[in-house]
Each structure stands twice: as structure tokens, then as C-alpha cells.
């Protein structure tokens, strides 16, 4: 059997079949409709986005004997000859292999002769940036005074290498990189026609890996078909590309949003079975976090892609501060991954670090007195508690006025419902004074790195909202003997820990176990409840 690669087999034959590039297709069809064709076009854009394809369709449309809604008919002799590559009046040149000036002269020598078959002689010069300087000059002469029966279609990935004199004589169209969603749909369509089974997750992976190029996408699809023995499954594509499907990555982030350490470790276990490149998985996580951050700041900032829904869901569950923090941890984690004893444990540590350093938003009030502790002997790993996180509403949304508590700073922090770095800053400050005009806080110099215009503005806004006045926030960085809520919290934690250790040591049952069975309490496993 003669196997034709998908990219060639499925090259669009008319404008309607072209995926994306609407801006180009529309202008060209308009020009055809009003018979206002320019004598030279330049198509630019990265590899495999349709430059050659659109140029050939245009060549066909210019000469087609029976245009259908300004689309080549596909049936007349011109269309058929052109599709089969034997249309005499289309002169295709790969400039990459014919860079010399003699080549260009040879080519242009025939320009003045009338077309054989069609109305126009079309010169399609691909990779035109490869022409030598002399060749460009030769071309320029013809471009300046082209015979009326000639059209030039130039294509290049690198328009910067084309002399401006040439550029200025062409109508330039810049083709866009294709969105993963567009590539995905085209793959789905082609596989349907080819009657090849596939999994959605597999095609999503391939569409992402195509990195904006339809040709690359279809070549990867060819490989995947061979690799999977005629079937395209996510697992095999993952193995082929060395990447993990998007779903496990999304699941990981969801578990992170849930603050569920057990689920995170479970997922990593699942992923590990696919023997992935963990640094690649981390990259995928970073990419998703980046997109979440974008739509949190500017809804609609990212293209509506096949995973837009998932991104939006995560964006509403994570605070912007958390997203920034995770991104930073992931970014730095990437650097350290090689230093870990093995990639998996390194990856696990990065994920757990995200969980550990995530600011807890609605914890119990730091000012509450320490509760009596009940202690347990618990030898397994500690699972951080799932904090409840609320998505920041835009400042303009008016919430019902919060019930005002007294001037206890720790309680005010809780009542203001701030999170992330803003809360960190507040927790490390001591309230010196607050009235309707000014709120003065004191920050220990050891924590001055918490200060930033953004966090201070957020804190000021929260205070204004809380007090219902437009007060000004002043933070003085100086030493103070008063405990900040953060210090109170640490002290309280230490007290509870000591109480728990105490409770364990004085527990009768434990004493009996020690005595009779030589039991010993493992240090570090006692935690207060
Ligand atoms: N916009 C598109 N719509 C549908 N298929 C496309 C599109 N762009 C590229 N393809 C597919 O990719 C193949 C290669 O496209 P084409 O030759 O037009 O790319 P190109 O932009 O000229 O790339 P290069 O810079 O590598 O020459 C086509 O045969 C087609 O299968
Ligand atoms: Mg091309
Ligand atoms: Zn035709």
C-alpha cells in the first residue's frame, strides 16, 4: 500500500477547507470578488500554518474556469491539473534550493511570455528569504513592472530577511499560529474520515505538542498512528511524546486547590506508572498556572481553547496569590529537580511545598486561647489540613458591611477575609493605632520583605472596606515588643505542642506500654489535635 502522509493527503484544496487564517482568506476572496487582485502577495508565518497551501489555492482561484462563490471549483481542467501538480502556468520555485542569481534570471526570462493554459502565469516562490542579494535585485526589476498576465506569490517564515524594496511591492499577509483547539478539530475530522479510532485526550496532547503548526500536528499524528498500531490512545501518545496527558495534570492542580495531600500523592503515583519526565510534568503545571493567572487578572486574556473550562474552574478556586506562589515554587523546583535523589521524589517535594506554604485563609482566629490538647501517637506522615480558600472578588463589588469587631488586630485580620501575601503581611504587623483616617501598623524589620505596593494596597482596601471609611494605611518598619498575630500563633502552636507531648508522656496507657513492651514514642510524631 502506498501510504501518503496525512499532511499531504489533507492539504486543503479550497478556501473553505483552510483552518483558521480567516483574515487572509476573507481578504483574498474579497479581492477575487471585486477583481482587485494585487500583482504580488507575500505570505508570512511560522512553519506549517498554510502559506504554501493558501498560495496554491489562490493560484487556482485566479485561473479556475468556474469559480464557486470565489472558491476554486475543483473540477475544471485548471483545478484538476493544478491539484495534480501539472498546471503549466504555475511555476513553483523553492528558493532554498535555487538561491543563485542565474536561477532567478532563468526563471524570470520567461515572464514576458503569455500563459499557456490559464489567464495568469503564477510564480510561487517559497522560502523567498533564501534568495541571494543579486537574485532579489533581479526579482525586484520584474516586480516593478510586471506584465499584466503575471502574479507573484511569495512565501517565507522569515520576512525580516527580505529587502524592504521587495516588501514594499508586495501585499503582505501574516498567517497566525493555529490554536491547539483548531488543530485538535482538524485531527478529529481527519481521523473520522480515515476511520481511525482515537481518544480525545490523545488528540489534545498531540494538538498541544504541535505548537501552533498544523503540519507538525499532522506529522505527529502520523507517528502516533504507527506507534499505536492504527489506534491513537492517550497512553501511547504520552509515551511517544514523553509527556503526560493533561487530565492527570489538571487533577493534580485540583487536588492542590483542595489542599488534599493524599490525593496529590495518589495522583503522582498514577502518573509515575507512565514513567514520565517529571520535569516535563512540572512544565505542564507551570503552563496551566500561567494561564490561570492570566484569566484571573484579565478574563478573556487566553484563547478559548479546549481546556478553557478547566482553567476557569481552577481560576475560581485558587486565589491569585496562591497561583503566583505555586508558580514561583514550581519554577524554582524545576531547577532543583535534578538535585533530588530521584525525579519523582523531587517532584513530590515540589508539590508538597506548594501545599505547605500555601497561606491558610480561614483558619481559626489566631487570637483564640490555646485549646486543651489531646495527643495521639501517630507514626504516619502528617497531612496538612485542607484550608478553605475564597476567590477574591473584584474590589468594586460591594459586599454587605462586615460586622465590626473591636480593635483586636488578629480578629480584624480574620474578619477582613484577606489571603495570601496580604494576610502574611497583616499577620506580621502589630496594630498601633486605628481611627477613621489612618491605620498605623508596625512591622518587625525582620519581615520587611513582606512589604510591596500590591500587598499594602490590598490591605488598605480591605481595611477601608472593613471600617467603611477611606482611611490611609501607614506601616512603620521598626522593632516592637508586642507580639504580632503571627508570633502569637507560633507561640500558641508551641504551647499546644508542648502540652501534647506532656499529655502523651503522662498518659497511663503509654506509660504501661513503655514499661511492659519496651515501647518508645517516636520523636516528631506527636501532634496536638
Ligand atoms: N491553515 C491550515 N488549514 C488546514 N491545514 C493546514 C493549514 N496549514 C497547514 N495545514 C496542513 O499542513 C500542511 C503544510 O501546510 P503548508 O505547506 O501550507 O505550510 P507552510 O505554512 O507553507 O509551511 P512551511 O513554512 O514549512 O513551508 C498542509 O498540507 C496541510 O495538511
Ligand atoms: Mg510552505
Ligand atoms: Zn476550477
XYZ file of C-alpha atoms in Angstrom, residues 166-452:
287
model
C 10.781 43.913 -2.272
C 8.494 44.039 0.762
C 7.071 47.371 -0.279
C 5.976 45.981 -3.636
C 4.008 43.118 -2.152
C 0.738 42.896 -0.331
C 1.749 41.156 2.866
C -0.368 38.696 4.818
C 0.813 37.394 8.125
C -0.553 33.952 8.903
C -1.217 33.112 12.513
C -0.104 30.153 14.535
C -3.010 27.771 14.871
C -4.669 27.265 18.233
C -4.475 23.836 19.825
C -8.266 23.683 19.568
C -8.151 24.250 15.798
C -5.501 21.592 15.333
C -7.444 19.243 17.571
C -10.606 19.635 15.488
C -8.785 19.079 12.228
C -7.184 15.915 13.615
C -10.538 14.679 14.791
C -12.045 15.357 11.384
C -9.235 13.630 9.506
C -9.299 10.561 11.745
C -13.021 10.283 11.285
C -12.589 10.319 7.529
C -9.751 7.823 7.767
C -11.811 5.684 10.143
C -9.088 5.500 12.717
C -10.003 5.175 16.362
C -8.680 7.777 18.771
C -9.006 9.064 22.298
C -9.815 12.706 22.917
C -7.037 13.050 25.483
C -4.536 11.719 22.945
C -5.532 14.284 20.337
C -5.360 17.084 22.898
C -1.819 16.064 23.733
C -0.843 15.978 20.069
C -2.550 19.287 19.343
C -0.587 20.955 22.128
C 2.652 19.359 21.053
C 2.093 20.688 17.505
C 2.901 24.094 18.940
C 0.780 26.077 16.510
C 1.771 24.227 13.356
C -0.826 22.142 11.552
C 1.822 20.309 9.603
C 3.732 19.376 12.748
C 0.466 18.280 14.317
C -0.402 16.027 11.399
C 3.130 14.590 11.273
C 2.876 13.755 14.958
C -0.480 12.179 14.257
C 1.131 10.023 11.547
C 3.714 8.875 14.063
C 1.093 8.208 16.702
C -0.879 6.024 14.297
C 2.183 3.938 13.542
C 3.228 3.871 17.184
C -0.216 2.787 18.350
C -0.652 0.228 15.577
C -3.509 2.005 13.912
C -5.111 3.353 17.065
C -4.390 6.609 18.820
C -4.519 6.248 22.598
C -3.551 8.786 25.228
C -1.222 6.392 26.945
C 0.748 5.629 23.825
C 0.830 9.220 22.676
C 2.021 10.184 26.139
C 4.779 7.622 25.905
C 5.652 8.740 22.386
C 5.846 12.408 23.286
C 7.276 11.783 26.722
C 4.503 13.885 28.184
C 1.636 13.140 30.466
C -1.920 13.780 29.352
C -3.479 16.986 30.519
C -6.043 15.266 32.720
C -3.656 13.986 35.415
C -2.058 17.423 35.479
C -5.457 19.046 35.971
C -6.254 16.504 38.662
C -3.042 17.391 40.444
C -3.945 21.060 40.457
C -7.452 20.291 41.610
C -6.047 18.249 44.494
C -3.798 21.175 45.275
C -6.797 23.516 45.285
C -8.492 21.079 47.652
C -5.404 21.077 49.851
C -5.568 17.307 49.673
C -2.068 15.910 50.176
C -3.207 12.305 49.955
C -4.860 12.909 46.596
C -1.727 14.627 45.334
C 0.467 11.686 46.287
C -2.028 9.274 44.762
C -2.047 11.163 41.506
C 1.729 11.290 41.398
C 1.745 7.566 41.929
C -0.601 7.137 38.978
C 1.497 9.417 36.838
C 4.681 7.600 37.835
C 3.267 4.447 36.289
C 3.527 6.152 32.919
C 7.244 6.741 33.567
C 7.067 10.337 32.500
C 9.706 13.004 32.505
C 8.777 14.714 35.761
C 10.373 17.969 34.768
C 8.017 17.952 31.813
C 5.040 17.387 34.093
C 6.182 20.328 36.177
C 6.393 22.408 32.998
C 2.836 21.464 32.174
C 1.751 22.561 35.635
C 3.555 25.860 35.182
C 1.848 26.397 31.854
C -1.568 25.858 33.380
C -0.756 28.127 36.346
C 0.356 30.821 33.938
C -2.918 30.651 32.072
C -4.877 30.685 35.334
C -3.024 33.812 36.417
C -3.815 35.459 33.090
C -7.542 34.937 33.229
C -7.672 35.889 36.900
C -6.311 39.301 36.033
C -7.921 39.729 32.629
C -10.850 37.437 31.970
C -10.744 36.610 28.281
C -6.983 37.037 28.129
C -6.479 33.492 26.953
C -7.806 31.988 23.785
C -10.872 29.858 24.149
C -9.290 26.551 23.930
C -10.401 23.025 24.618
C -9.352 23.256 28.248
C -10.671 26.773 28.868
C -13.373 25.395 31.130
C -10.941 23.578 33.357
C -8.719 26.666 33.577
C -11.689 28.826 34.511
C -12.745 26.326 37.174
C -9.303 26.328 38.741
C -9.068 30.099 38.444
C -12.153 30.484 40.575
C -10.840 28.111 43.222
C -7.332 29.463 43.689
C -6.507 32.953 44.878
C -4.204 34.970 42.611
C -1.666 34.959 45.447
C -1.723 31.186 45.611
C -1.256 30.935 41.869
C 1.754 33.240 41.997
C 3.194 31.315 44.896
C 2.722 27.937 43.208
C 4.249 29.263 40.032
C 7.281 30.518 41.894
C 7.684 27.266 43.802
C 7.289 25.269 40.595
C 9.758 27.442 38.752
C 12.407 27.110 41.405
C 11.530 23.460 41.875
C 12.393 22.887 38.243
C 15.931 23.997 38.887
C 16.266 21.725 41.904
C 14.665 18.677 40.340
C 17.994 17.352 39.096
C 19.473 17.631 42.546
C 16.801 15.444 44.139
C 17.711 11.801 44.822
C 15.304 10.852 42.021
C 12.961 12.891 39.834
C 9.801 11.511 41.366
C 10.692 12.372 44.942
C 11.879 15.771 43.772
C 8.541 16.334 42.086
C 6.643 15.168 45.152
C 8.549 17.625 47.293
C 7.728 20.476 44.946
C 4.023 19.652 45.053
C 4.027 19.271 48.816
C 5.936 22.505 49.161
C 3.149 24.272 47.298
C 0.706 22.829 49.786
C 2.795 23.596 52.834
C 3.484 27.211 52.046
C 0.028 27.949 50.881
C -1.386 30.686 53.083
C -4.283 29.395 55.118
C -7.172 31.718 54.559
C -9.869 30.772 57.002
C -8.155 29.213 59.913
C -9.259 29.619 63.475
C -8.672 33.051 64.863
C -5.048 33.427 65.834
C -6.108 35.248 68.975
C -8.128 32.388 70.404
C -6.667 30.922 73.574
C -4.872 27.654 73.231
C -7.208 24.725 73.486
C -6.558 21.789 75.699
C -4.793 19.245 73.567
C -5.442 15.613 73.212
C -2.410 13.827 71.995
C -2.097 10.780 69.847
C 0.769 8.643 68.745
C 0.599 8.785 65.004
C 3.538 7.398 63.135
C 2.442 8.262 59.604
C 3.093 11.366 57.576
C 1.293 14.482 58.574
C -1.348 15.584 56.156
C -1.826 19.315 56.126
C -5.379 20.328 56.737
C -7.465 21.458 53.844
C -7.785 25.191 54.144
C -10.880 26.883 52.840
C -9.924 29.344 50.178
C -12.138 32.009 48.807
C -11.688 33.616 45.420
C -11.002 37.322 45.590
C -13.899 39.323 44.374
C -13.049 42.414 42.397
C -12.728 45.431 44.644
C -15.673 47.177 43.041
C -18.160 44.523 44.109
C -19.821 45.806 47.253
C -20.194 43.190 49.918
C -22.555 43.635 52.837
C -20.704 45.557 55.534
C -18.787 43.232 57.775
C -19.823 43.282 61.362
C -17.255 45.351 63.152
C -15.369 43.754 65.930
C -13.254 45.729 68.383
C -9.729 46.781 67.698
C -8.199 43.367 68.222
C -5.887 43.158 65.232
C -5.856 39.373 64.991
C -9.643 39.269 64.891
C -9.762 42.091 62.408
C -7.493 40.119 60.086
C -9.854 37.182 60.195
C -12.873 39.405 59.661
C -11.313 41.161 56.683
C -11.082 37.833 54.867
C -7.754 38.613 53.269
C -5.479 35.891 51.965
C -2.073 35.157 50.569
C 0.756 37.617 50.969
C -1.618 40.329 52.163
C -2.562 38.175 55.104
C 1.052 37.277 55.754
C 1.870 40.957 55.921
C -1.053 41.707 58.222
C -0.253 38.780 60.494
C 3.274 40.021 60.983
C 2.207 43.531 61.881
C 1.167 44.976 65.205
C -1.683 47.469 65.295
C -0.505 50.737 66.752
C -3.479 52.882 66.111
C -6.623 52.980 64.011
C -9.232 55.653 63.509
C -11.361 56.801 60.595
C -8.437 58.487 58.853
C -5.327 56.456 59.492
C -4.405 52.951 60.419
C -0.846 52.663 61.677
C 0.830 49.285 61.801
C 4.274 48.316 62.995
C 6.197 45.693 61.104
C 9.246 43.993 62.542
C 12.277 44.791 60.317
C 12.898 41.047 60.044
C 9.752 40.787 57.919
C 10.186 43.841 55.748
C 10.393 41.646 52.637
C 6.630 41.167 53.021
C 6.092 44.787 52.069
C 5.117 45.550 48.495
